[in-house]
mmCIF file of C-alpha atoms in Angstrom:
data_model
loop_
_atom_site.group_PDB
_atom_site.id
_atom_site.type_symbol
_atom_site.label_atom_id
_atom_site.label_comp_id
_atom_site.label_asym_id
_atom_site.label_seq_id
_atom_site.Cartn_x
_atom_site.Cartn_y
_atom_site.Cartn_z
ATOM 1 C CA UNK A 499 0.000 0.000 0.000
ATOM 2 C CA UNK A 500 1.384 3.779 -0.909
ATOM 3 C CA UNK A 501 1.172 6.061 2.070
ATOM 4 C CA UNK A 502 1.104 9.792 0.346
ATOM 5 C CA UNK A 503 0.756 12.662 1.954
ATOM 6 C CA UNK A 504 0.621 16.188 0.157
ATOM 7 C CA UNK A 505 1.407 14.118 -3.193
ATOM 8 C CA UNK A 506 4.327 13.303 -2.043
ATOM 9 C CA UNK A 507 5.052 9.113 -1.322
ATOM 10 C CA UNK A 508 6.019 7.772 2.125
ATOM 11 C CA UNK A 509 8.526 5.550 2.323
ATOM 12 C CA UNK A 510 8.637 4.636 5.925
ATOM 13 C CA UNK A 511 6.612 5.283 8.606
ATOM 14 C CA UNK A 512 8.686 8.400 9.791
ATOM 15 C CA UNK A 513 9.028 9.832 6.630
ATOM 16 C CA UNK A 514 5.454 9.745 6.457
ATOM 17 C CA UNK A 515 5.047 11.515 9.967
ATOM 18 C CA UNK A 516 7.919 14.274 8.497
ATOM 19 C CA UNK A 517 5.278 14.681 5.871
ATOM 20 C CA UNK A 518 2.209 15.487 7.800
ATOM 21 C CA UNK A 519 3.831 17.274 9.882
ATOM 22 C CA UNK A 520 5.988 19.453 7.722
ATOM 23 C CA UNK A 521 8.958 19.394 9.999
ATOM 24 C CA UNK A 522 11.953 16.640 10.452
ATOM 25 C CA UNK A 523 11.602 14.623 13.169
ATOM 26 C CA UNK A 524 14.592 15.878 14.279
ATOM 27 C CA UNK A 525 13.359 19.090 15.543
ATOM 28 C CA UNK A 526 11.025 17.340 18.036
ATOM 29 C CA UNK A 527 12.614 14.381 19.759
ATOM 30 C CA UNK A 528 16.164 15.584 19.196
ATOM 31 C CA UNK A 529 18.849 13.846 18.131
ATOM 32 C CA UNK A 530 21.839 11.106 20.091
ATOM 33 C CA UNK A 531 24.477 13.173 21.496
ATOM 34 C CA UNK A 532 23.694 16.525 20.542
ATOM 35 C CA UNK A 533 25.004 19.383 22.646
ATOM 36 C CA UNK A 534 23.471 21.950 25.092
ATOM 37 C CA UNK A 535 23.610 24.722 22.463
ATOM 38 C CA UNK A 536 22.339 22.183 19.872
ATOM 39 C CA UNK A 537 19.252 21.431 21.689
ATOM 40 C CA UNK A 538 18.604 25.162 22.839
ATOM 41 C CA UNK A 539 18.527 26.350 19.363
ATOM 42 C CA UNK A 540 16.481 23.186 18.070
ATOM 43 C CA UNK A 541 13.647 24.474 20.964
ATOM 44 C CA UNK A 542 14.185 27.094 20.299
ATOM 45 C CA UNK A 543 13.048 26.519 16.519
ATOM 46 C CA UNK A 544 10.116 24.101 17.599
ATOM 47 C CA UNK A 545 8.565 27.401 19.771
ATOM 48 C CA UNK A 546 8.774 29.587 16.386
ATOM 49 C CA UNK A 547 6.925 26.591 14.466
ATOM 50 C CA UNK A 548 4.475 26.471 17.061
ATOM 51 C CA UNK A 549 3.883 30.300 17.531
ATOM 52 C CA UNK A 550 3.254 30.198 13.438
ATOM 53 C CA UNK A 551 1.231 27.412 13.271
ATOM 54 C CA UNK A 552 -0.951 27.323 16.759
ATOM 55 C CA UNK A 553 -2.681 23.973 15.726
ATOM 56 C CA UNK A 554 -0.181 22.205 15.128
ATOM 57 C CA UNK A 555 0.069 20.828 18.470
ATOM 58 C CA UNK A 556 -3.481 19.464 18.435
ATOM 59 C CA UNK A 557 -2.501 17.593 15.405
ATOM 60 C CA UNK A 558 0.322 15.903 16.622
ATOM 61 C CA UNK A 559 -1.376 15.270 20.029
ATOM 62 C CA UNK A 560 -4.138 13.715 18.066
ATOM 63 C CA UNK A 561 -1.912 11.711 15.895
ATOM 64 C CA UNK A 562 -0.166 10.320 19.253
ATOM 65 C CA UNK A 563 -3.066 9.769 20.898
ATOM 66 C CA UNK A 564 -4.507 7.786 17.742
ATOM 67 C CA UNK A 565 -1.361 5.772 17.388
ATOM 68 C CA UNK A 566 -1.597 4.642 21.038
ATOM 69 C CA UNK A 567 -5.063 3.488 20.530
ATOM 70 C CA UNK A 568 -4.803 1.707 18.019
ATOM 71 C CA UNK A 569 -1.313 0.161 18.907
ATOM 72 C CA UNK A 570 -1.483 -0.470 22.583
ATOM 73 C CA UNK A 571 -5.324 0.337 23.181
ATOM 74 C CA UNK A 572 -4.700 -0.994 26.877
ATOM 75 C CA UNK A 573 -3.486 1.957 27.872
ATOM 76 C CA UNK A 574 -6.689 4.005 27.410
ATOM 77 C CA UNK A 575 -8.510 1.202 29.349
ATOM 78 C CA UNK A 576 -9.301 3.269 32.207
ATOM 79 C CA UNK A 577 -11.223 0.752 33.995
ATOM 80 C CA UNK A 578 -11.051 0.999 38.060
ATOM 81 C CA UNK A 579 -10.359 -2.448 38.197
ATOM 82 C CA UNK A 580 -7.092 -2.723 36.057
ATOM 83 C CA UNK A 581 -3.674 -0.853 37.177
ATOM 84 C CA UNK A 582 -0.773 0.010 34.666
ATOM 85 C CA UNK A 583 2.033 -2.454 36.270
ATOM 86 C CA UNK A 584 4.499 0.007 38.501
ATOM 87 C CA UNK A 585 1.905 2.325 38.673
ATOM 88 C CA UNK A 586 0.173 3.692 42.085
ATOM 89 C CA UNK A 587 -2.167 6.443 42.325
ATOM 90 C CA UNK A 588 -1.287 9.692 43.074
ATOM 91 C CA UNK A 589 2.115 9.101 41.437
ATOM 92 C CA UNK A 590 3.507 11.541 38.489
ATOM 93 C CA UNK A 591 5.654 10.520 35.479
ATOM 94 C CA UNK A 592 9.633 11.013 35.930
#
C-alpha cells in the first residue's frame, strides 16, 4: 500500500510523519548526542513553528493519541479495576 501525503510518497513510517507534519523529526525528539547549544537552538526553533502554526500541536497530540489506541489500546482502558504495572495512584511521570 502507498502512504502519500501532500502528493508526495512515504517511504517509511517516519518519513510519512515528516510529511504530515511538515517538519523533520529531528526538531522534536532531538537527536543522540547533541550538545546543550544544539538542543537550545532546536527548541528554540520548535517554539517559532508552534507560535506560526498554533494547531499544530493538536494535530500531533491527536496523531499520538490515535497511534496509542490503536497500537497499545490498553493503555486508554481506564477501567477501576485494572492498574498500569508500577503504577500507584497519586504518582507523576519522571
Amino acid at each position: 500500500m502507498k502512504h502519500i501525503v501532500a502528493g508526495q510518497e512515504a517511504a517509511s513510517a517516519a518519513e510519512f510523519v515528516e510529511l504530515a507534519l511538515g517538519t523533520p523529526l529531528e526538531l522534536w525528539l532531538g537527536v543522540p548526542g547533541e550538545s546543550a547549544e544544539e538542543r537550545a537552538a532546536r527548541v528554540d526553533a520548535a517554539r517559532d513553528i508552534i507560535g506560526d502554526d498554533p494547531g499544530l500541536y493538536d494535530r500531533v497530540t491527536r496523531i499520538a493519541a490515535t497511534l496509542i489506541k490503536d497500537r497499545t489500546p490498553h493503555l486508554f482502558d481506564l477501567d477501576a479495576g485494572r492498574r498500569v504495572k508500577g503504577w500507584a495512584r497519586g504518582t507523576e511521570a519522571a
